[in-house]
């Protein structure tokens, strides 16, 4: 595919695929407590369902990345979407906890395929000037899915608990058909004629010990702080300020709205103007400020302002880090995007556990800790920026 003329149809197909994954993930949020209750399961089982999703994504992402480098992006994206359709159908048909567990594991395995290959596809098909913009638009599509999923899930569940899953499966299958019919393969047209050559571990080691390794560390730190803050804030604002469920919902709606706007319209132009390293540095430093500022919040308005900044920092850093990794990857975009997914998902397993433990010691401690970790990331990014220059 000509990078200078990447048409809108492939990007739309990738946006839809990313949107469906996020929608399917968040669709079950209002439904799952009732599902668990009907199946006689409790908090421990719900914890396992959450953990198995992140764990399977962590383990499988590098495999899908390697495979997409060898056989192409389109087959991996297609396999992921079709398998994701099946996993949502299994959720809708589940009659036992173990069916849910298997479906959630399958969902994690296959959603990582689509996510990794989609990011690699954008890296293959975009010019350096457009890469951050296109990565940001994928992130915006994911944010829309995360925002709409609970809303649709709650409405559809009023008719049937299984209906949200069947609806998500239908949307997923439509995305699969669109990918199969209109999405061209990116590797064959990107100047990579030897995609089936044997895997070069020395080349991968060289990349991991260079800029790509630094970017992966920053991806882990950013996702670690982001997940840690997201996981504990709902409880924090209820315990400290007595927020109602409606107020908590407004906070997350504002976060999703800011993410959509900034990722969709501002991240790309800012990256072109400031450069990727300065933009990442700014975003990580903002995340540190957010963490420390949460300790100083005094009510609903101040929480909205602080978490609006939180959304801005996330919108600036995540797509720009992915774009920077894609630039460093050359012919190994798939495997490095797989490692990026692993780093992000591993943080989603560790960060909530750490934040929960710290919260039991002091409700302010998770924010102080995440802020300190974000500052470490800021220092690493500053050294990286100065070294490369």
Short mmCIF file of N, CA, C and O in Angstrom, two decimals, residues 129-188:
data_model
loop_
_atom_site.label_atom_id
_atom_site.label_comp_id
_atom_site.label_asym_id
_atom_site.label_seq_id
_atom_site.Cartn_x
_atom_site.Cartn_y
_atom_site.Cartn_z
N UNK A 129 4.86 11.28 9.33
CA UNK A 129 4.06 12.45 9.71
C UNK A 129 2.63 12.06 10.10
O UNK A 129 2.00 12.74 10.91
N UNK A 130 2.12 10.98 9.50
CA UNK A 130 0.74 10.59 9.73
C UNK A 130 0.59 9.50 10.79
O UNK A 130 -0.52 9.21 11.22
N UNK A 131 1.70 8.89 11.21
CA UNK A 131 1.61 7.70 12.05
C UNK A 131 0.96 7.99 13.41
O UNK A 131 0.07 7.28 13.85
N UNK A 132 1.41 9.04 14.09
CA UNK A 132 0.82 9.38 15.38
C UNK A 132 -0.66 9.73 15.25
O UNK A 132 -1.48 9.38 16.10
N UNK A 133 -1.00 10.44 14.17
CA UNK A 133 -2.40 10.80 13.94
C UNK A 133 -3.25 9.55 13.79
O UNK A 133 -4.32 9.43 14.41
N UNK A 134 -2.79 8.59 12.97
CA UNK A 134 -3.56 7.37 12.75
C UNK A 134 -3.62 6.50 14.01
O UNK A 134 -4.65 5.88 14.31
N UNK A 135 -2.51 6.45 14.75
CA UNK A 135 -2.53 5.73 16.03
C UNK A 135 -3.53 6.38 16.98
O UNK A 135 -4.25 5.70 17.71
N UNK A 136 -3.55 7.71 16.99
CA UNK A 136 -4.48 8.43 17.84
C UNK A 136 -5.92 8.16 17.48
O UNK A 136 -6.79 8.04 18.35
N UNK A 137 -6.19 8.05 16.18
CA UNK A 137 -7.56 7.77 15.76
C UNK A 137 -8.00 6.36 16.16
O UNK A 137 -9.16 6.14 16.51
N UNK A 138 -7.06 5.41 16.14
CA UNK A 138 -7.39 4.07 16.66
C UNK A 138 -7.70 4.15 18.15
O UNK A 138 -8.63 3.50 18.64
N UNK A 139 -6.89 4.93 18.87
CA UNK A 139 -7.15 5.11 20.30
C UNK A 139 -8.50 5.78 20.55
O UNK A 139 -9.21 5.42 21.50
N UNK A 140 -8.85 6.74 19.71
CA UNK A 140 -10.15 7.40 19.85
C UNK A 140 -11.29 6.42 19.62
O UNK A 140 -12.31 6.45 20.32
N UNK A 141 -11.13 5.54 18.62
CA UNK A 141 -12.15 4.52 18.37
C UNK A 141 -12.31 3.60 19.58
O UNK A 141 -13.43 3.22 19.95
N UNK A 142 -11.19 3.26 20.21
CA UNK A 142 -11.25 2.43 21.41
C UNK A 142 -11.97 3.18 22.55
O UNK A 142 -12.78 2.59 23.27
N UNK A 143 -11.68 4.47 22.69
CA UNK A 143 -12.32 5.25 23.75
C UNK A 143 -13.83 5.34 23.54
O UNK A 143 -14.61 5.30 24.50
N UNK A 144 -14.25 5.48 22.29
CA UNK A 144 -15.69 5.50 21.99
C UNK A 144 -16.34 4.18 22.41
O UNK A 144 -17.41 4.16 23.02
N UNK A 145 -15.66 3.07 22.10
CA UNK A 145 -16.18 1.75 22.48
C UNK A 145 -16.29 1.60 23.98
O UNK A 145 -17.30 1.08 24.50
N UNK A 146 -15.25 2.05 24.69
CA UNK A 146 -15.26 1.95 26.16
C UNK A 146 -16.37 2.81 26.75
O UNK A 146 -17.01 2.44 27.74
N UNK A 147 -16.63 3.97 26.15
CA UNK A 147 -17.65 4.88 26.67
C UNK A 147 -19.06 4.37 26.40
O UNK A 147 -19.95 4.44 27.26
N UNK A 148 -19.28 3.82 25.18
CA UNK A 148 -20.62 3.39 24.80
C UNK A 148 -20.98 2.00 25.31
O UNK A 148 -22.17 1.70 25.47
N UNK A 149 -19.97 1.16 25.55
CA UNK A 149 -20.24 -0.22 25.94
C UNK A 149 -21.14 -0.35 27.16
O UNK A 149 -22.18 -1.03 27.09
N UNK A 150 -20.79 0.28 28.30
CA UNK A 150 -21.67 0.16 29.47
C UNK A 150 -23.08 0.70 29.25
O UNK A 150 -24.04 0.15 29.77
N UNK A 151 -23.18 1.78 28.45
CA UNK A 151 -24.50 2.35 28.17
C UNK A 151 -25.36 1.36 27.39
O UNK A 151 -26.50 1.05 27.77
N UNK A 152 -24.83 0.83 26.28
CA UNK A 152 -25.57 -0.13 25.49
C UNK A 152 -25.84 -1.41 26.27
O UNK A 152 -26.91 -2.01 26.19
N UNK A 153 -24.81 -1.85 27.03
CA UNK A 153 -24.97 -3.06 27.81
C UNK A 153 -26.10 -2.95 28.81
O UNK A 153 -26.90 -3.88 28.97
N UNK A 154 -26.18 -1.79 29.48
CA UNK A 154 -27.25 -1.60 30.46
C UNK A 154 -28.62 -1.56 29.82
O UNK A 154 -29.59 -2.13 30.35
N UNK A 155 -28.73 -0.90 28.66
CA UNK A 155 -30.03 -0.82 27.99
C UNK A 155 -30.47 -2.19 27.47
O UNK A 155 -31.61 -2.62 27.69
N UNK A 156 -29.57 -2.88 26.79
CA UNK A 156 -29.92 -4.19 26.21
C UNK A 156 -30.20 -5.23 27.28
O UNK A 156 -31.05 -6.11 27.11
N UNK A 157 -29.47 -5.13 28.40
CA UNK A 157 -29.68 -6.11 29.48
C UNK A 157 -31.06 -5.98 30.09
O UNK A 157 -31.55 -6.93 30.74
N UNK A 158 -31.72 -4.84 29.91
CA UNK A 158 -33.08 -4.68 30.40
C UNK A 158 -34.05 -5.61 29.70
O UNK A 158 -35.11 -5.94 30.26
N UNK A 159 -33.70 -6.04 28.49
CA UNK A 159 -34.54 -7.00 27.76
C UNK A 159 -34.10 -8.43 28.01
O UNK A 159 -34.93 -9.33 28.17
N UNK A 160 -32.77 -8.63 28.03
CA UNK A 160 -32.23 -9.97 28.29
C UNK A 160 -30.76 -9.82 28.66
O UNK A 160 -30.05 -9.03 28.04
N UNK A 161 -30.31 -10.59 29.66
CA UNK A 161 -28.91 -10.51 30.06
C UNK A 161 -27.98 -10.98 28.95
O UNK A 161 -26.82 -10.58 28.89
N UNK A 162 -28.49 -11.84 28.08
CA UNK A 162 -27.65 -12.37 27.01
C UNK A 162 -27.60 -11.45 25.79
O UNK A 162 -26.69 -11.55 24.97
N UNK A 163 -28.57 -10.54 25.69
CA UNK A 163 -28.68 -9.71 24.48
C UNK A 163 -27.45 -8.84 24.22
O UNK A 163 -27.04 -8.70 23.06
N UNK A 164 -26.81 -8.23 25.24
CA UNK A 164 -25.60 -7.44 24.96
C UNK A 164 -24.50 -8.26 24.27
O UNK A 164 -23.81 -7.74 23.39
N UNK A 165 -24.35 -9.52 24.66
CA UNK A 165 -23.31 -10.35 24.08
C UNK A 165 -23.64 -10.74 22.63
O UNK A 165 -22.78 -10.73 21.76
N UNK A 166 -24.90 -11.06 22.39
CA UNK A 166 -25.30 -11.42 21.03
C UNK A 166 -25.18 -10.20 20.10
O UNK A 166 -24.80 -10.33 18.94
N UNK A 167 -25.52 -9.02 20.63
CA UNK A 167 -25.38 -7.79 19.83
C UNK A 167 -23.92 -7.52 19.50
O UNK A 167 -23.56 -7.20 18.36
N UNK A 168 -23.05 -7.66 20.52
CA UNK A 168 -21.62 -7.47 20.29
C UNK A 168 -21.07 -8.47 19.29
O UNK A 168 -20.22 -8.12 18.46
N UNK A 169 -21.56 -9.71 19.35
CA UNK A 169 -21.12 -10.74 18.40
C UNK A 169 -21.52 -10.36 16.98
O UNK A 169 -20.74 -10.55 16.03
N UNK A 170 -22.73 -9.81 16.82
CA UNK A 170 -23.18 -9.39 15.48
C UNK A 170 -22.33 -8.27 14.92
O UNK A 170 -21.93 -8.29 13.75
N UNK A 171 -22.02 -7.27 15.75
CA UNK A 171 -21.17 -6.16 15.31
C UNK A 171 -19.77 -6.67 14.97
O UNK A 171 -19.16 -6.25 13.98
N UNK A 172 -19.27 -7.58 15.80
CA UNK A 172 -17.95 -8.15 15.56
C UNK A 172 -17.89 -8.89 14.23
O UNK A 172 -16.91 -8.81 13.49
N UNK A 173 -18.95 -9.63 13.93
CA UNK A 173 -18.97 -10.38 12.66
C UNK A 173 -19.04 -9.44 11.47
O UNK A 173 -18.42 -9.70 10.43
N UNK A 174 -19.76 -8.34 11.60
CA UNK A 174 -19.79 -7.33 10.52
C UNK A 174 -18.39 -6.77 10.30
O UNK A 174 -17.95 -6.59 9.15
N UNK A 175 -17.68 -6.49 11.39
CA UNK A 175 -16.31 -5.99 11.27
C UNK A 175 -15.41 -7.03 10.59
O UNK A 175 -14.56 -6.68 9.76
N UNK A 176 -15.60 -8.30 10.93
CA UNK A 176 -14.84 -9.38 10.29
C UNK A 176 -15.08 -9.39 8.78
O UNK A 176 -14.13 -9.48 7.99
N UNK A 177 -16.33 -9.29 8.36
CA UNK A 177 -16.65 -9.29 6.93
C UNK A 177 -16.04 -8.09 6.23
O UNK A 177 -15.52 -8.20 5.11
N UNK A 178 -16.07 -6.94 6.88
CA UNK A 178 -15.51 -5.73 6.28
C UNK A 178 -14.00 -5.87 6.11
O UNK A 178 -13.44 -5.49 5.07
N UNK A 179 -13.34 -6.44 7.11
CA UNK A 179 -11.89 -6.64 7.03
C UNK A 179 -11.53 -7.61 5.92
O UNK A 179 -10.61 -7.38 5.13
N UNK A 180 -12.27 -8.70 5.81
CA UNK A 180 -12.00 -9.72 4.79
C UNK A 180 -12.19 -9.16 3.38
O UNK A 180 -11.42 -9.46 2.46
N UNK A 181 -13.20 -8.32 3.21
CA UNK A 181 -13.56 -7.87 1.86
C UNK A 181 -12.84 -6.61 1.40
O UNK A 181 -12.55 -6.47 0.21
N UNK A 182 -12.55 -5.67 2.31
CA UNK A 182 -12.02 -4.38 1.85
C UNK A 182 -10.62 -4.06 2.33
O UNK A 182 -10.00 -3.12 1.83
N UNK A 183 -10.11 -4.80 3.30
CA UNK A 183 -8.79 -4.44 3.86
C UNK A 183 -7.67 -5.10 3.07
O UNK A 183 -7.55 -6.34 3.07
N UNK A 184 -6.82 -4.34 2.38
CA UNK A 184 -5.69 -4.95 1.68
C UNK A 184 -4.58 -5.32 2.66
O UNK A 184 -4.50 -4.76 3.75
N UNK A 185 -3.76 -6.26 2.27
CA UNK A 185 -2.60 -6.63 3.09
C UNK A 185 -1.58 -5.51 3.04
O UNK A 185 -1.35 -4.90 2.00
N UNK A 186 -0.95 -5.20 4.17
CA UNK A 186 -0.02 -4.08 4.24
C UNK A 186 1.42 -4.50 3.98
O UNK A 186 2.19 -3.73 3.42
N UNK A 187 1.81 -5.70 4.39
CA UNK A 187 3.23 -6.08 4.29
C UNK A 187 3.66 -6.24 2.84
O UNK A 187 4.71 -5.75 2.45
N UNK A 188 2.85 -6.88 2.02
CA UNK A 188 3.25 -7.15 0.64
C UNK A 188 3.47 -5.86 -0.15
O UNK A 188 4.23 -5.84 -1.10
#
